[in-house]
Coordinates of C-alpha atoms in Angstrom, one line a residue:
M1 CA 34.5 12.0 -17.9
K2 CA 32.0 12.6 -15.1
K3 CA 30.9 9.5 -13.2
K4 CA 27.4 8.4 -13.9
R5 CA 25.2 8.1 -10.8
I6 CA 23.1 4.9 -10.9
L7 CA 20.4 4.3 -8.3
V8 CA 19.9 0.6 -7.4
A9 CA 16.6 0.1 -5.6
P10 CA 15.5 -3.4 -4.5
L11 CA 12.1 -4.3 -3.1
D12 CA 12.0 -5.0 0.7
W13 CA 10.0 -8.2 0.7
G14 CA 12.6 -10.5 2.0
L15 CA 16.3 -10.3 1.3
G16 CA 16.5 -12.0 -2.1
H17 CA 15.9 -8.9 -4.1
A18 CA 18.8 -7.2 -2.4
T19 CA 21.2 -10.1 -2.6
R20 CA 20.8 -10.5 -6.4
C21 CA 21.5 -6.8 -6.8
V22 CA 25.0 -7.4 -5.4
P23 CA 26.6 -8.7 -8.7
I24 CA 24.9 -5.8 -10.6
I25 CA 26.4 -3.3 -8.2
N26 CA 29.8 -4.9 -8.6
E27 CA 29.7 -4.7 -12.4
L28 CA 28.7 -1.0 -12.2
L29 CA 31.6 -0.3 -9.8
R30 CA 34.0 -2.0 -12.2
R31 CA 32.9 0.5 -14.8
N32 CA 33.6 3.4 -12.5
A33 CA 29.9 4.2 -12.0
D34 CA 28.8 6.0 -8.9
V35 CA 26.3 3.7 -7.3
I36 CA 23.7 4.9 -4.8
I37 CA 21.6 2.3 -3.0
A38 CA 18.0 3.0 -2.2
A39 CA 16.4 0.4 0.1
D40 CA 14.5 -0.1 3.4
H41 CA 14.4 -2.4 6.4
R42 CA 16.6 -5.6 6.2
P43 CA 17.6 -5.1 2.5
F44 CA 19.0 -1.7 3.5
E45 CA 21.0 -3.2 6.3
L46 CA 22.3 -6.1 4.1
L47 CA 23.5 -3.8 1.3
K48 CA 25.0 -1.4 3.7
K49 CA 27.0 -4.3 5.1
E50 CA 28.1 -5.5 1.6
F51 CA 29.0 -2.0 0.4
P52 CA 29.8 0.2 3.4
A53 CA 31.6 2.8 1.3
L54 CA 28.7 3.5 -1.0
E55 CA 26.0 6.1 -0.5
H56 CA 22.7 4.7 1.0
V57 CA 19.3 6.3 1.1
R58 CA 16.1 5.1 2.7
F59 CA 13.5 4.3 0.1
P60 CA 10.2 3.2 1.9
G61 CA 8.6 0.0 0.9
Y62 CA 4.9 -1.0 0.7
S63 CA 4.6 -2.3 4.3
V64 CA 2.5 -5.3 3.4
Q65 CA 1.2 -7.2 6.5
Y66 CA 1.1 -11.0 6.6
D67 CA -1.1 -13.0 8.9
T68 CA 0.4 -15.8 11.0
K69 CA -2.5 -18.0 10.1
G70 CA -4.8 -17.8 7.1
N71 CA -4.4 -17.4 3.4
L72 CA -1.3 -15.4 2.3
L73 CA -2.7 -14.7 -1.1
Q74 CA -6.0 -13.5 0.3
S75 CA -4.1 -11.3 2.6
I76 CA -2.2 -9.7 -0.3
L77 CA -5.4 -9.4 -2.4
R78 CA -7.1 -7.6 0.5
Q79 CA -4.2 -5.1 0.6
L80 CA -4.0 -4.8 -3.2
P81 CA -5.5 -1.3 -3.3
A82 CA -2.9 -0.1 -0.8
I83 CA -0.2 -1.8 -2.8
I84 CA -1.2 0.0 -5.9
R85 CA -1.3 3.3 -4.1
G86 CA 2.1 2.3 -2.8
F87 CA 3.3 2.1 -6.5
Q88 CA 2.2 5.7 -7.0
T89 CA 3.8 6.9 -3.7
E90 CA 6.9 5.1 -4.7
H91 CA 7.0 6.8 -8.0
R92 CA 6.7 10.3 -6.4
Y93 CA 9.3 9.5 -3.8
L94 CA 11.7 8.3 -6.5
E95 CA 11.5 11.6 -8.2
K96 CA 12.5 13.4 -5.0
I97 CA 15.5 11.0 -4.7
I98 CA 16.5 11.6 -8.4
N99 CA 16.4 15.4 -8.0
K100 CA 18.2 15.4 -4.6
H101 CA 21.0 13.0 -5.5
H102 CA 21.3 13.9 -9.2
I103 CA 20.6 10.4 -10.5
D104 CA 21.4 9.5 -14.1
A105 CA 19.7 6.1 -14.2
V106 CA 17.6 3.8 -12.0
I107 CA 17.7 0.0 -11.7
S108 CA 14.6 -1.2 -9.8
D109 CA 14.4 -4.7 -8.5
S110 CA 10.6 -5.5 -8.5
R111 CA 9.6 -2.0 -7.5
F112 CA 6.9 -1.4 -10.0
G113 CA 6.7 2.3 -9.2
A114 CA 10.5 3.0 -9.3
Y115 CA 10.7 4.4 -12.8
S116 CA 11.1 8.0 -14.2
P117 CA 10.4 9.6 -17.6
D118 CA 13.4 11.8 -16.9
V119 CA 16.1 9.2 -16.4
Y120 CA 16.9 5.8 -18.0
S121 CA 14.9 3.2 -16.0
I122 CA 15.6 -0.5 -15.8
F123 CA 13.3 -3.1 -14.2
L124 CA 14.8 -6.3 -12.8
I125 CA 12.2 -9.0 -12.3
H126 CA 12.0 -12.8 -12.7
Q127 CA 8.3 -13.2 -11.9
L128 CA 6.6 -12.0 -15.1
H129 CA 3.9 -14.8 -14.8
I130 CA 2.0 -14.9 -11.5
V131 CA 0.9 -18.4 -10.6
L132 CA -2.5 -18.3 -8.9
P133 CA -4.5 -21.1 -7.1
P134 CA -6.9 -23.1 -9.3
S135 CA -9.9 -21.1 -8.1
L136 CA -8.3 -17.8 -9.3
R137 CA -6.6 -19.2 -12.4
W138 CA -9.1 -17.3 -14.6
F139 CA -7.5 -14.0 -13.3
E140 CA -3.9 -14.9 -14.5
H141 CA -4.3 -13.4 -18.0
M142 CA -5.5 -10.1 -16.7
L143 CA -2.6 -10.1 -14.2
Q144 CA 0.0 -10.7 -16.9
Y145 CA -1.5 -7.9 -18.9
V146 CA -1.1 -5.5 -16.0
I147 CA 2.5 -6.6 -15.4
R148 CA 3.4 -6.1 -19.1
K149 CA 1.7 -2.7 -19.1
Q150 CA 3.7 -1.7 -16.0
C151 CA 7.0 -3.1 -17.5
N152 CA 6.4 -0.8 -20.6
K153 CA 6.9 2.2 -18.3
F154 CA 10.6 1.2 -18.0
N155 CA 13.2 1.5 -20.8
E156 CA 14.4 -2.1 -20.3
V157 CA 13.3 -5.2 -18.4
W158 CA 16.1 -7.5 -17.2
I159 CA 15.2 -11.1 -16.4
P160 CA 17.7 -13.0 -14.2
D161 CA 17.4 -16.3 -16.0
V162 CA 18.3 -17.9 -19.3
A163 CA 16.0 -17.9 -22.3
G164 CA 16.3 -21.6 -23.2
A165 CA 14.9 -24.8 -21.7
L166 CA 17.6 -25.1 -19.1
N167 CA 16.2 -22.3 -17.0
L168 CA 15.6 -22.0 -13.3
A169 CA 12.3 -20.2 -12.9
G170 CA 10.1 -22.1 -15.5
I171 CA 6.9 -20.3 -16.4
L172 CA 7.5 -17.5 -13.9
S173 CA 10.3 -16.0 -16.1
H174 CA 8.9 -17.4 -19.4
P175 CA 5.4 -16.1 -19.7
P176 CA 3.4 -16.7 -22.9
I177 CA 4.0 -13.1 -23.9
L178 CA 7.1 -11.2 -22.9
P179 CA 7.4 -7.5 -22.5
K180 CA 8.9 -6.1 -25.8
N181 CA 11.7 -4.4 -23.9
S182 CA 12.9 -7.6 -22.2
F183 CA 16.4 -9.1 -22.0
Y184 CA 17.4 -12.4 -20.3
I185 CA 20.6 -11.5 -18.4
G186 CA 21.3 -15.0 -16.9
P187 CA 21.0 -16.1 -13.2
L188 CA 22.6 -13.9 -10.6
T189 CA 24.4 -14.6 -7.3
R190 CA 26.4 -12.7 -4.8
L191 CA 28.3 -15.8 -3.8
K192 CA 31.7 -17.3 -4.6
K193 CA 32.7 -20.9 -5.1
I194 CA 35.0 -22.2 -2.4
E195 CA 36.5 -25.7 -2.0
V196 CA 36.3 -26.8 1.6
A197 CA 35.5 -29.9 3.6
K198 CA 31.9 -30.7 4.6
S199 CA 31.9 -30.0 8.3
V200 CA 28.3 -28.9 8.8
D201 CA 25.5 -31.5 8.6
I202 CA 22.6 -29.1 8.1
L203 CA 22.6 -25.4 7.1
V204 CA 19.3 -23.6 7.6
I205 CA 18.9 -20.4 5.6
L206 CA 15.8 -18.4 6.8
S207 CA 14.4 -15.6 4.8
G208 CA 11.1 -14.0 3.6
P209 CA 8.5 -11.8 5.2
E210 CA 7.4 -11.9 8.8
P211 CA 5.7 -13.5 10.7
Q212 CA 6.2 -16.7 8.6
R213 CA 10.0 -16.4 8.9
T214 CA 9.8 -16.6 12.7
V215 CA 7.1 -19.3 12.5
F216 CA 9.4 -21.5 10.5
E217 CA 12.4 -20.8 12.7
E218 CA 10.4 -21.9 15.8
I219 CA 9.4 -25.2 14.0
L220 CA 13.0 -25.9 13.1
L221 CA 14.3 -25.1 16.6
R222 CA 11.8 -27.5 18.2
Q223 CA 13.0 -30.3 16.0
L224 CA 16.7 -29.5 15.8
T225 CA 17.2 -29.2 19.6
Q226 CA 16.2 -32.9 19.8
T227 CA 19.1 -34.0 17.5
S228 CA 22.9 -34.0 17.5
Y229 CA 23.3 -32.8 13.9
R230 CA 26.0 -30.2 13.4
T231 CA 23.7 -27.4 12.4
V232 CA 24.0 -23.7 11.7
I233 CA 20.9 -21.5 11.3
V234 CA 21.3 -18.2 9.4
R235 CA 18.3 -16.3 10.6
G236 CA 18.2 -13.6 7.9
K237 CA 18.0 -10.9 10.5
T238 CA 20.3 -8.0 9.7
E239 CA 19.5 -5.8 12.8
H240 CA 22.2 -7.3 15.0
N241 CA 25.1 -9.4 13.9
T242 CA 25.2 -11.9 16.7
T243 CA 25.9 -15.6 17.1
I244 CA 23.9 -17.8 19.6
K245 CA 25.0 -21.2 20.8
V246 CA 21.7 -23.0 21.3
T247 CA 23.2 -26.5 22.0
P248 CA 26.7 -27.9 21.7
T249 CA 25.9 -28.8 18.0
L250 CA 23.4 -26.0 17.1
S251 CA 24.4 -22.4 16.4
M252 CA 22.3 -19.4 15.2
I253 CA 23.8 -16.5 13.3
N254 CA 21.7 -13.5 12.5
S255 CA 23.3 -12.6 9.1
L256 CA 26.4 -13.2 7.0
D257 CA 28.2 -11.3 4.2
S258 CA 28.8 -12.9 0.8
N259 CA 32.1 -14.5 1.6
E260 CA 30.9 -15.9 4.9
L261 CA 27.8 -17.4 3.4
S262 CA 29.7 -18.8 0.4
H263 CA 32.1 -20.6 2.8
L264 CA 29.2 -21.9 5.0
I265 CA 27.2 -23.3 2.0
A266 CA 30.3 -25.0 0.7
S267 CA 30.9 -26.5 4.1
S268 CA 27.3 -28.0 4.4
K269 CA 26.1 -31.4 3.4
I270 CA 22.5 -30.2 3.0
I271 CA 20.6 -26.9 3.1
V272 CA 17.1 -26.4 4.5
S273 CA 15.5 -23.2 3.2
R274 CA 12.6 -21.4 1.4
P275 CA 12.6 -22.0 -2.3
G276 CA 12.8 -18.3 -3.0
Y277 CA 14.2 -17.6 -6.5
S278 CA 17.3 -15.9 -5.3
T279 CA 18.1 -18.7 -2.9
I280 CA 17.6 -21.2 -5.8
M281 CA 20.1 -19.2 -7.9
D282 CA 22.6 -19.3 -5.1
L283 CA 22.3 -23.0 -4.4
S284 CA 22.3 -23.9 -8.1
F285 CA 25.5 -21.9 -8.5
H286 CA 27.1 -23.9 -5.7
G287 CA 25.7 -27.3 -6.7
A288 CA 24.2 -27.7 -3.3
K289 CA 21.7 -30.3 -2.0
A290 CA 18.6 -28.8 -0.5
I291 CA 15.3 -29.4 1.3
F292 CA 12.7 -26.7 0.5
V293 CA 9.8 -25.6 2.6
P294 CA 7.7 -22.9 0.8
T295 CA 6.2 -20.0 2.7
P296 CA 2.6 -21.1 3.2
Q297 CA 0.2 -19.9 0.4
Q298 CA 3.1 -18.2 -1.5
T299 CA 2.3 -19.6 -4.9
E300 CA 5.6 -18.7 -6.5
Q301 CA 7.6 -20.7 -4.0
E302 CA 5.1 -23.6 -4.1
Y303 CA 5.5 -23.7 -7.9
L304 CA 9.3 -23.7 -7.8
A305 CA 9.4 -26.3 -5.0
K306 CA 7.0 -28.6 -7.1
E307 CA 9.1 -28.1 -10.3
L308 CA 12.3 -29.0 -8.5
M309 CA 10.7 -32.2 -7.1
I310 CA 9.4 -33.2 -10.5
K311 CA 13.0 -32.7 -11.9
N312 CA 14.3 -34.9 -9.0
I313 CA 16.6 -32.0 -7.9
A314 CA 15.3 -31.2 -4.4
Y315 CA 12.8 -32.7 -1.9
S316 CA 10.2 -30.4 -0.4
E317 CA 7.5 -30.4 2.3
T318 CA 4.8 -28.0 3.5
Q319 CA 5.6 -26.0 6.6
D320 CA 2.6 -27.2 8.7
T321 CA 3.6 -30.9 8.2
F322 CA 7.3 -30.5 8.1
N323 CA 9.3 -33.3 9.7
L324 CA 13.0 -32.9 9.6
E325 CA 13.9 -36.6 10.0
R326 CA 11.5 -37.6 7.3
A327 CA 12.7 -34.9 5.0
L328 CA 16.4 -35.9 5.5
H329 CA 15.4 -39.5 4.7
K330 CA 13.5 -38.6 1.6
S331 CA 16.1 -36.2 0.3
V332 CA 18.6 -39.0 -0.3
D333 CA 16.7 -39.9 -3.5
Y334 CA 17.2 -36.4 -5.0
T335 CA 20.2 -35.4 -6.9
G336 CA 20.8 -31.8 -5.7
F337 CA 21.8 -29.0 -8.1
V338 CA 24.5 -29.4 -10.6
P339 CA 27.3 -26.8 -10.0
T340 CA 26.9 -24.0 -12.6
D341 CA 29.2 -21.2 -13.6
Y342 CA 26.9 -18.2 -14.3
D343 CA 27.7 -16.3 -17.5
L344 CA 27.6 -12.5 -16.9
T345 CA 28.3 -11.6 -20.5
I346 CA 24.7 -10.4 -21.3
L347 CA 24.5 -8.5 -18.0
Q348 CA 27.8 -6.8 -18.8
Q349 CA 26.6 -5.9 -22.2
R350 CA 23.4 -4.4 -20.9
I351 CA 25.3 -2.3 -18.3
D352 CA 27.7 -1.1 -21.0
N353 CA 24.7 -0.1 -23.1
L354 CA 23.1 1.6 -20.1
L355 CA 26.2 3.7 -19.5
H356 CA 26.7 4.5 -23.2
T357 CA 23.1 5.5 -23.5
I358 CA 23.1 8.0 -20.6
E359 CA 26.4 9.3 -21.7
K360 CA 24.9 10.3 -25.0
S361 CA 21.7 11.8 -23.5

């Protein structure tokens, strides 16, 4: 039987879309599928490091620009026409990739234009409900309609969360109206559970779009260099795999593979990071204790951070008022995540269905 060629294409806004594709790629490889990875920027480098033997192709992203200061949402809305044109460009570019590399199916992580009428197309997304600021709340219903309409262009929509009340993403993955072709496939993580002594006081995991990733790094460095906590900062920069010794107790590492990050999370007493959904899935899997600092004006992260505080799981502060010592003191009153074993049964069933469907076509 000829191997089926499956294209996996994560969005390039941060690393989370790429990291949660790792377990999907692993399941495809276990079924003898031929996986081609289509990505750009840091997600391209991360997945190339995770899967050096696979075929990798450049798939340009939307090149959204973020202001160092100002309103992130307004910045995105201002660029919305360019983003929509980006969906159309993405769609045309995908057709070229499909024809050149003889693709049988596409799994797109949050790339709204990465579908094709000629091959089976799957959309991986957790944010089916966009939370807007109160002044724009009236626009949410229209936005959800647009998302559902775009989802209908795919054969299936995979939601990396559980359907019931014990979910991780709340209203983001549980909108009032689901796309009819949706399947909850359970949370996803690239990490492994490791039993090891807690030798690191603070682990910082940086991620997300620039320039706010760098802004947050600089805030943390100013405060951490004044302490003696045993600290490791994972910078989320895949360009150069280097380690920098800032002080005798503070190290900075540009990037880690899945095994290295699993070991470091297991070794750490507390994690400081953005409350990106992929990070939350990783930390929930490990049962880690965390302090979250949302990217300014990124309503998804602000919503998730607020929900986790309400549930008494993780303490959070805003970036512009962040104080490490205060956050560490306050975090004592929060439980941290309960270790969870993620069930991949539904994901495995959907992959089996995908391969069976394209075999018959």
